[in-house]
Coordinates of C-alpha atoms and ligand atoms in Angstrom, one line a residue:
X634 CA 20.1 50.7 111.0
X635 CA 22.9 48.2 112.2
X636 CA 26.2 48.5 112.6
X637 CA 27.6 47.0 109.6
X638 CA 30.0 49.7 107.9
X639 CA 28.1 52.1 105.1
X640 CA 29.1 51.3 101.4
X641 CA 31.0 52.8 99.1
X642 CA 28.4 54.6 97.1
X643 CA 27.0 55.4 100.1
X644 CA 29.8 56.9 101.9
X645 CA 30.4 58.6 98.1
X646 CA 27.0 60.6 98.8
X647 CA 26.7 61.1 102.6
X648 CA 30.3 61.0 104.1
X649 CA 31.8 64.5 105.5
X650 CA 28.5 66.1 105.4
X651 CA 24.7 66.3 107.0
X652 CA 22.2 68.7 107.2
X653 CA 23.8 72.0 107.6
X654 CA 22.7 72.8 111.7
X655 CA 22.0 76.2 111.1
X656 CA 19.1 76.0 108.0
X657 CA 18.7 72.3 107.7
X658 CA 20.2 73.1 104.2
X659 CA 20.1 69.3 102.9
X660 CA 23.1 69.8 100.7
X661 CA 26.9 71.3 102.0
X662 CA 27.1 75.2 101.8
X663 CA 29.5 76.7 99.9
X664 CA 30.7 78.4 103.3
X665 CA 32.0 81.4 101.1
X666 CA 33.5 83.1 105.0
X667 CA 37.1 83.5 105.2
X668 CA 36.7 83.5 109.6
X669 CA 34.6 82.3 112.3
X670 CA 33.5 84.1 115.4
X671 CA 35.2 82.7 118.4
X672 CA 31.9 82.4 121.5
X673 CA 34.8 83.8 123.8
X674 CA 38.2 84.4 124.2
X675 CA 38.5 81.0 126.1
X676 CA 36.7 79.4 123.2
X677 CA 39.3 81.1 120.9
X678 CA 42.3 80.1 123.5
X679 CA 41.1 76.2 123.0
X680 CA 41.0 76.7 119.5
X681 CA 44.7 77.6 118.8
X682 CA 45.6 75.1 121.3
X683 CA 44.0 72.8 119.6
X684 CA 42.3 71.7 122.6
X685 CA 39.1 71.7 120.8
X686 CA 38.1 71.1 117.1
X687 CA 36.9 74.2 115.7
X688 CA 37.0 76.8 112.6
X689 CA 39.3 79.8 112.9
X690 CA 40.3 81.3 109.5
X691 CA 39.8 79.5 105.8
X692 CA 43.5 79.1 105.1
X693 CA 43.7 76.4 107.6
X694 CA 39.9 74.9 107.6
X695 CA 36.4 75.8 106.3
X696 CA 33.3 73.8 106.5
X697 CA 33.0 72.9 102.8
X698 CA 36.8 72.3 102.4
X699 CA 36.2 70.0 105.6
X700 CA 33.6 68.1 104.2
X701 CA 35.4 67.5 100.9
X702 CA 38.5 66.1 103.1
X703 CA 36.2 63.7 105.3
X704 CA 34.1 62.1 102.2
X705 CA 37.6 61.4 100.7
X706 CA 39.1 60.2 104.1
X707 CA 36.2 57.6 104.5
X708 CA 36.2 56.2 101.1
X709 CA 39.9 55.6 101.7
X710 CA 39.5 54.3 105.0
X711 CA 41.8 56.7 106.2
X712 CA 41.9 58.5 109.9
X713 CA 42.2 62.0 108.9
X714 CA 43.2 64.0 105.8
X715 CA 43.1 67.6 104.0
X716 CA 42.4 69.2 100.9
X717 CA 44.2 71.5 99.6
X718 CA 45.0 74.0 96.0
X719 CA 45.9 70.7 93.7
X720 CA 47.4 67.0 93.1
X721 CA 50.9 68.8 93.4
X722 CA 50.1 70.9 96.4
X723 CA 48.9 67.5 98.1
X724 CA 52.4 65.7 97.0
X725 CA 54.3 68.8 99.0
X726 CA 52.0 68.9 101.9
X727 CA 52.2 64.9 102.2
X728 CA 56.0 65.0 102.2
X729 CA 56.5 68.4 104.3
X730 CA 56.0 66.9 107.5
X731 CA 58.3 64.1 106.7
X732 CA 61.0 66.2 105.5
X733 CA 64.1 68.6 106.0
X734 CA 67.1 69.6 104.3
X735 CA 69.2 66.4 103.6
X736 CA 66.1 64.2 103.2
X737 CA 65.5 61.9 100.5
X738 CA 62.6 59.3 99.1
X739 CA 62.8 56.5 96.5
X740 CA 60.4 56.9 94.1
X741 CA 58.9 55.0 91.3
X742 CA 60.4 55.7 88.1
X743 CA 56.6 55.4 86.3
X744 CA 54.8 58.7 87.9
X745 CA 52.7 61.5 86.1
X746 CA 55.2 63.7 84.2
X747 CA 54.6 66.3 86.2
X748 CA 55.7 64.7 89.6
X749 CA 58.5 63.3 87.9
X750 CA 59.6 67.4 87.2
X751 CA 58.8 68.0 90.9
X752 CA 60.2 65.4 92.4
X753 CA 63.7 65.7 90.1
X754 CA 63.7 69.2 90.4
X755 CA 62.0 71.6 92.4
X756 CA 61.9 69.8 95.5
X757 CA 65.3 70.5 95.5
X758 CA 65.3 74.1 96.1
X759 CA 64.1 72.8 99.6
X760 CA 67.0 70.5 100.0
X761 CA 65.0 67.5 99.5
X762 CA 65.5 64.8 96.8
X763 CA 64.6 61.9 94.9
X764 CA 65.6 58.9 93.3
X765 CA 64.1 57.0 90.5
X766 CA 64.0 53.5 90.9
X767 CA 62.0 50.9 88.9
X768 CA 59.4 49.4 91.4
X769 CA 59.4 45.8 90.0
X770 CA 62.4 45.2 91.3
X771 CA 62.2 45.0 95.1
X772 CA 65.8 44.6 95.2
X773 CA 66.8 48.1 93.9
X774 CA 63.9 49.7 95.8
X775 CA 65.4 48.2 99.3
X776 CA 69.2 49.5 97.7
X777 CA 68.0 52.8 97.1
X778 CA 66.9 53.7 100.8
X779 CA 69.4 55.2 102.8
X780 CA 69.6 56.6 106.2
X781 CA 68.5 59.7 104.9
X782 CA 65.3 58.1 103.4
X783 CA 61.9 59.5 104.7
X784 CA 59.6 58.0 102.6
X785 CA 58.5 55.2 99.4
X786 CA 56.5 56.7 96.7
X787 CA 54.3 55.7 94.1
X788 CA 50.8 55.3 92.0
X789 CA 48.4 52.7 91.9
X790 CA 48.2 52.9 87.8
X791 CA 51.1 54.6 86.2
X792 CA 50.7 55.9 82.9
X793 CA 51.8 55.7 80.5
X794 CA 52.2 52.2 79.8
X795 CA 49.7 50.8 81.9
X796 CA 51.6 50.2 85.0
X797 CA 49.9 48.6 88.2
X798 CA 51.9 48.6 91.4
X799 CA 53.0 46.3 94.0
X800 CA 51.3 48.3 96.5
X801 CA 51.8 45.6 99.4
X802 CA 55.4 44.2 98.3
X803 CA 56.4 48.3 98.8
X804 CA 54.7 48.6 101.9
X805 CA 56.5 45.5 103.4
X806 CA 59.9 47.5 102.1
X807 CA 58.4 50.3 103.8
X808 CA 57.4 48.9 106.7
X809 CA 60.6 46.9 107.3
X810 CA 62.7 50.0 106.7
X811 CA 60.5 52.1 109.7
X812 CA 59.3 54.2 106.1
X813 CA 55.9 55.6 105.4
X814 CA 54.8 54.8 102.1
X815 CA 53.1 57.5 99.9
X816 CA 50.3 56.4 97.1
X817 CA 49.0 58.2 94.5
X818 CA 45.2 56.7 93.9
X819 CA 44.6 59.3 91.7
X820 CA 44.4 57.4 88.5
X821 CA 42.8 54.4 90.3
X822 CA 39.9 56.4 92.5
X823 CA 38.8 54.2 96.0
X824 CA 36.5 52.6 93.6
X825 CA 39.1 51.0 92.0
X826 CA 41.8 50.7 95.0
X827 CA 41.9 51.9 98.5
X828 CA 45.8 51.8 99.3
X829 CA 45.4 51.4 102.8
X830 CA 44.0 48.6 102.8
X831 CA 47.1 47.3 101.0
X832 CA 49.4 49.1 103.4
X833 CA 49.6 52.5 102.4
X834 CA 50.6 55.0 105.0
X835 CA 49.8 58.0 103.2
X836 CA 47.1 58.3 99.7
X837 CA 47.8 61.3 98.0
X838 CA 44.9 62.5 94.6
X839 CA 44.9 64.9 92.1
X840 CA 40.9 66.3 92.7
X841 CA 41.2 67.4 89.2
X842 CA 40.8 64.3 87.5
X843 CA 37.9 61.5 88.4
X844 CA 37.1 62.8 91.8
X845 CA 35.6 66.1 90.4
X846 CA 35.5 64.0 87.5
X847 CA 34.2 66.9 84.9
X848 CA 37.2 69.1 84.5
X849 CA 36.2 71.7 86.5
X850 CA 38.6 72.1 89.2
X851 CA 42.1 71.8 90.6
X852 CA 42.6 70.1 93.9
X853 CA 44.4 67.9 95.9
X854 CA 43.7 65.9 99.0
X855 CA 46.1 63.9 101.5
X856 CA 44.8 60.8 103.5
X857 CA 46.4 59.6 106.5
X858 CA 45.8 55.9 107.5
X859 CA 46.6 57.4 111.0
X860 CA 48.3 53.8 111.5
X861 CA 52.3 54.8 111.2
X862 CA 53.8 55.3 114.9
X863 CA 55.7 58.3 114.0
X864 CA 57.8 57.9 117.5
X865 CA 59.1 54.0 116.2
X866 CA 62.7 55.9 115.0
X867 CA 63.9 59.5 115.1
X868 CA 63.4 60.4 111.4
X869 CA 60.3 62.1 111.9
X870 CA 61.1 64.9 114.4
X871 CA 58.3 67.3 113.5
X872 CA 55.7 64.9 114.4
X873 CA 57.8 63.2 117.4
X874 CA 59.5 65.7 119.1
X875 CA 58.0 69.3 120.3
X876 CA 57.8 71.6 117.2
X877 CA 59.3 75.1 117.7
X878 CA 57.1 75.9 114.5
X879 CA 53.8 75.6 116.7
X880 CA 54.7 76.5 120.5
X881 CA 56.6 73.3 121.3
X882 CA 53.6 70.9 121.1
X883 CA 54.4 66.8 120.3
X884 CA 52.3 66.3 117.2
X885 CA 52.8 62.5 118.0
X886 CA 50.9 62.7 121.1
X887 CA 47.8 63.8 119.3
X888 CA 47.6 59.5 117.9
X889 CA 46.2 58.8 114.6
X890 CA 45.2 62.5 113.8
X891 CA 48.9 63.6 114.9
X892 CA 49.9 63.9 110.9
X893 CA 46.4 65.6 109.8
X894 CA 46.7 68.2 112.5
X895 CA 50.1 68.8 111.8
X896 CA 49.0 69.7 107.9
X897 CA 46.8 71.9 109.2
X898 CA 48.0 73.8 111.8
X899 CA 51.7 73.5 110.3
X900 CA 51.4 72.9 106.4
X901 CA 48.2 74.8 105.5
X902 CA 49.2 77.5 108.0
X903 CA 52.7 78.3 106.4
X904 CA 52.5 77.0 103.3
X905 CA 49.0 78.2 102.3
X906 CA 48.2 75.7 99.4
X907 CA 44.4 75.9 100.9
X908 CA 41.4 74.9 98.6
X909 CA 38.9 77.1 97.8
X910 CA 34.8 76.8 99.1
X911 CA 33.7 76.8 95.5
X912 CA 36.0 74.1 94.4
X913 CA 35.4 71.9 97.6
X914 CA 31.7 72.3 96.3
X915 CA 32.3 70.8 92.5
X916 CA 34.3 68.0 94.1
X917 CA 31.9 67.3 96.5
X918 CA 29.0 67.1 93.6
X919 CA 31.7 65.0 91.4
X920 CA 31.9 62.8 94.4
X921 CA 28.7 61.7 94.5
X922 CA 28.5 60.1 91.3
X923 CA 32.4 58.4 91.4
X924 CA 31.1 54.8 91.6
X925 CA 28.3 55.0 88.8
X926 CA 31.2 56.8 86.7
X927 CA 34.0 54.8 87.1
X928 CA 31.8 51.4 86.8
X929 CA 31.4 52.9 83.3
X930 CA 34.8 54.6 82.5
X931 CA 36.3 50.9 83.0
X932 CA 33.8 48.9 80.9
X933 CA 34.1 51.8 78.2
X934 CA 38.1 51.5 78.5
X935 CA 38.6 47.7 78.2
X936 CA 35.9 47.6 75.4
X937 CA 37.6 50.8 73.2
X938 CA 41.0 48.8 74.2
X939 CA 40.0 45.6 73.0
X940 CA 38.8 46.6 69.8
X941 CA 42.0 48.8 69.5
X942 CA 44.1 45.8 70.0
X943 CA 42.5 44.1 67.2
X944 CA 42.9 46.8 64.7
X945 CA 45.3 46.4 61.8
X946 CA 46.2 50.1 62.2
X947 CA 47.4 49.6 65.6
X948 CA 50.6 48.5 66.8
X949 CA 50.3 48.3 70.6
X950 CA 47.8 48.8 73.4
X951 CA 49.0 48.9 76.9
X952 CA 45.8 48.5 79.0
X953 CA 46.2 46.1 82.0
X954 CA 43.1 45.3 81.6
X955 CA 44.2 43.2 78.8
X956 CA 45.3 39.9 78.9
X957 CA 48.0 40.7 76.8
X958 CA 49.6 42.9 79.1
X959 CA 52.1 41.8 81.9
X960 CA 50.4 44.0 84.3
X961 CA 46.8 41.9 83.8
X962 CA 47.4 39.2 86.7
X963 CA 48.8 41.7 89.3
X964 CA 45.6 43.9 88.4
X965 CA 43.2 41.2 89.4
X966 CA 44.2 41.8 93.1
X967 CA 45.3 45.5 93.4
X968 CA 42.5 46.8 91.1
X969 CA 40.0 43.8 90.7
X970 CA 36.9 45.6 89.5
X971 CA 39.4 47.2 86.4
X972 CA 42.3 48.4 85.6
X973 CA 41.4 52.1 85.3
X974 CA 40.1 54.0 81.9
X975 CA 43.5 55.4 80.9
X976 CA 46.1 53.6 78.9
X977 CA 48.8 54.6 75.5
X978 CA 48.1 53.2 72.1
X979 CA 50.9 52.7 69.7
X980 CA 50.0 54.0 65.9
X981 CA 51.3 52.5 62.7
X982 CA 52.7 55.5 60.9
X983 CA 54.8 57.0 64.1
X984 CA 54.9 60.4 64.4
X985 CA 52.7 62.4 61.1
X986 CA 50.3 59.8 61.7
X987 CA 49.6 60.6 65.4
X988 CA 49.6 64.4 64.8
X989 CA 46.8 64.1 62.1
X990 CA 45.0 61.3 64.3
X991 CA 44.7 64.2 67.1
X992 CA 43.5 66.6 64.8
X993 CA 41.0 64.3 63.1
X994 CA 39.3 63.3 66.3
X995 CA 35.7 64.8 66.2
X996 CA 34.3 63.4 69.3
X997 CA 37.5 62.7 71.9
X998 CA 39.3 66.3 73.2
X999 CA 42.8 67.2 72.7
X1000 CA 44.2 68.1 75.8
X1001 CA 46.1 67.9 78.5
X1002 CA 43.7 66.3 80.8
X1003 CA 42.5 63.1 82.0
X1004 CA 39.6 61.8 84.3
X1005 CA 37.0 63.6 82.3
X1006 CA 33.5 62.4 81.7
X1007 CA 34.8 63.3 77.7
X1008 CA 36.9 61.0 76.1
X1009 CA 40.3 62.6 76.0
X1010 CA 43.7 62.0 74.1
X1011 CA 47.2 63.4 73.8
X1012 CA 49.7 62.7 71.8
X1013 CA 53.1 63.2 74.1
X1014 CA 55.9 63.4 71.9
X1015 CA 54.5 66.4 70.4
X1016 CA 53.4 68.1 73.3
X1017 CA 53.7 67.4 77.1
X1018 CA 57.1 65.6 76.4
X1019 CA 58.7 67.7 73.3
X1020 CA 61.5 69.1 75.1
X1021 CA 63.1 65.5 76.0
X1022 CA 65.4 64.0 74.1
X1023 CA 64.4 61.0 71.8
X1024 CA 66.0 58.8 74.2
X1025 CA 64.3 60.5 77.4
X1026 CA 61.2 60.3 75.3
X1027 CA 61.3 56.5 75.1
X1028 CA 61.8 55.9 78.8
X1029 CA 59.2 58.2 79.7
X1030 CA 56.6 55.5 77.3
X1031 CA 56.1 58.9 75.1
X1032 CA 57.4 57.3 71.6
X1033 CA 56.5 59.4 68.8
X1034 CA 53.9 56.8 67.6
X1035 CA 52.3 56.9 71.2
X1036 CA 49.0 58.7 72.1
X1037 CA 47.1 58.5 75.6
X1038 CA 43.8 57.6 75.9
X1039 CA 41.6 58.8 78.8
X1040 CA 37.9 56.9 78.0
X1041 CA 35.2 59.0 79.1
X1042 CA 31.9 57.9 80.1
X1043 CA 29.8 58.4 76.6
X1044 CA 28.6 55.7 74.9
X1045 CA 31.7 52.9 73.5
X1046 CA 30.3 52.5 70.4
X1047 CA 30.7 56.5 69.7
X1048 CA 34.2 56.7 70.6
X1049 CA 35.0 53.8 69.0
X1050 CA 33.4 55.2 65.9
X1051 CA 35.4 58.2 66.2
X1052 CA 38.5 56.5 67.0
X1053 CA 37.9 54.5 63.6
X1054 CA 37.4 57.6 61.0
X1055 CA 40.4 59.4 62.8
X1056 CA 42.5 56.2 62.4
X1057 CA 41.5 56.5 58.6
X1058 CA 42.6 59.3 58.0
X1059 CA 45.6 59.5 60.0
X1060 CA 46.7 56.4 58.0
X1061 CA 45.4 56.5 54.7
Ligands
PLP722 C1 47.2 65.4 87.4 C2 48.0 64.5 88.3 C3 48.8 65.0 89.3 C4 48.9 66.5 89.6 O1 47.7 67.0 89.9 P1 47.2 68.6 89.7 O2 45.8 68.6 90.3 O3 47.3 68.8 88.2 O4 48.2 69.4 90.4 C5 49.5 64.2 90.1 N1 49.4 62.8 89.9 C6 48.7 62.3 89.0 C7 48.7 60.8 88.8 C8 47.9 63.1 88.1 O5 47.2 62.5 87.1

């Protein structure tokens, strides 16, 4: 062996786990154990001062959980991380130690609708808030911070629409502004982007989709680049001064792991959005296969998108992948090896013609989903987005004549064969 760094496939199958010590068990037990027996009561004593690394009770660590949070941590190239319930438990737990009442972020107006919802409207029940801006334009991102500001947020690839972010130009902002910036990767995977790298503070996922990769499971995980000096201002008092929430200890003294061991022995603790054993296991399996899949969810996506672009039924594809698309130059260096396997189609015929090309589909799932090894599609306006208004629905990229794609990793020429007799008779 030498020293040069493991690769990513690698890491994908090896990182966060070895031979379990006890049995030699080659692959990760499901540690199905809710607590740990302490060796003493010192050894205990160590533990809750987190003097020494150690299992106490599964809402704040297990083995398996572990394992799943360390294999995502070093495909990120991140310093420390945790897993936890879901993509929307990991958005709370990587804003909660940012945050109080009276705090705000600026965040991209192009997120997953559901983070949109959370963002706009539950987090307020905590006395946090958001606002919206549009993340092409650097000068209203810098306008919208104000002293109140804890953090930037964003995706790599925002559906719909095909949207690939600045990441750098935000994390400048960020930077400039003494601001950690928040990514979601989830649509992009490591494989595709490691936000870090691009000077992400913070890379939240949604487990659910390509990491577990088969529809499985909910989760979430949180990375921490471990590289933000939480002490450089006095916005971020839970990590820099001595928090009354766990016996007065400086979370900032702990260095890079100062925000992971917060999440745990804070977040997880009190706010209990823990993973389960069982799902940290299908992740962990998913995981092992995330470069072979996504090398094939890509080269399926631009090939369904291309021929899609060319058909006379179709009226738009947003892919940037294409060179049609604005996004296409600014994915060659955020996501050089593709531009993700998600992207919207708009159908000649609007609205009817969508509805029956979802319920003609044979071969590509209905659902509200995405990051499947099945082909998947939605059609918005009837569904995830029917309550907004027509004009909500437009800024959202949810037309009526809009469907989402989400190319699984069958064979192209199948889904593009059941894209064609759907198209048929949706139009004919
Ligand atoms: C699905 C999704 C989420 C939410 O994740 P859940 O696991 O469903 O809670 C957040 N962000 C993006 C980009 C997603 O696709």
């Amino acid at each position: 062996m030498t020293d040069k760094p493991l690769g990513f496939d690698t890491l994908a199958v090896h990182a966060g786990a070895e031979p379990d010590p006890a049995t030699g068990a080659r692959q990760i037990p499901i540690y199905q154990s809710t607590s740990y027996v302490f060796k003493d009561a010192d050894h205990a004593a160590r533990l809750f001062n987190l003097e020494e690394v150690g299992f106490i009770y599964s809402r704040l660590t297990n083995p398996t959980v572990m394992a799943l949070a360390n294999r995502v941590v070093a495909l990120e190239g991140g310093a420390g991380g945790i897993a936890c319930s879901s993509g929307h438990a990991a958005q709370i737990m990587a804003l909660f130690p940012l945050m109080g009442p009276g705090c705000n972020i600026v965040s991209s107006s192009r997120l997953y609708g559901g983070t949109i919802t959370q963002f706009s409207q539950t987090i307020r029940r905590f006395g946090w808030s958001a606002s919206f801006v549009d993340t092409d334009d650097l000068d209203a991102v810098e306008a919208a911070i104000d002293e109140n500001t804890r953090a930037i947020f964003c995706e790599t690839i925002a559906n719909p629409g095909g949207y690939v972010t600045d990441i750098a130009a935000l994390a400048e902002i960020a930077d400039r502004n003494g601001l950690p910036l928040i990514v979601d990767n989830t649509t992009a995977t490591p494989w595709l982007c490691k936000p870090i790298e691009h000077g992400a503070t913070l890379v939240v996922h949604s487990a659910t989709k390509y990491l577990t990769g088969n529809g499985t499971v909910t989760g979430g995980i949180v990375v921490d680049s471990g590289k933000f000096d939480w002490s450089r201002n006095d916005k971020f008092p839970s990590l820099s001064q001595p928090e009354p929430a766990y016996h007065g200890l400086t979370f900032a003294s702990l260095g890079e792991m100062a925000f992971t061991f917060h999440s745990i022995a804070i977040g997880l603790r009190d706010l209990g959005m823990t993973m389960n054993p069982q799902g940290a296991h299908y992740t962990l399996m998913g995981i092992e296969t995330l470069g072979l899949r996504m090398e094939r969810h890509v080269k399926n996506a631009r090939q369904v998108a291309e021929w899609l672009e060319k058909d006379p039924r179709i009226e738009q594809v947003t892919y940037a992948g294409l060179e049609s698309s604005p996004y296409y130059e600014r994915a060659k260096t955020v996501v050089p090896k593709g531009a993700g396997a998600l992207f919207t189609v708009a159908v000649k015929g609007g609205y009817d013609a969508c509805v029956k090309l979802v319920d003609s589909l044979k071969l590509l799932s209905h659902v509200a989903n995405l990051g499947d090894t099945r082909s998947l599609i939605i059609h918005p306006a009837s569904t995830t987005h029917r309550q907004l208004e027509a004009e909500q629905q437009v800024k959202a990229g949810a037309e009526p004549n809009v469907v989402r794609l989400s190319i699984g990793i069958e064979e192209a020429e199948d889904i593009i064969a059941d894209l064609d007799q759907a198209l048929t008779a949706a139009t004919s």
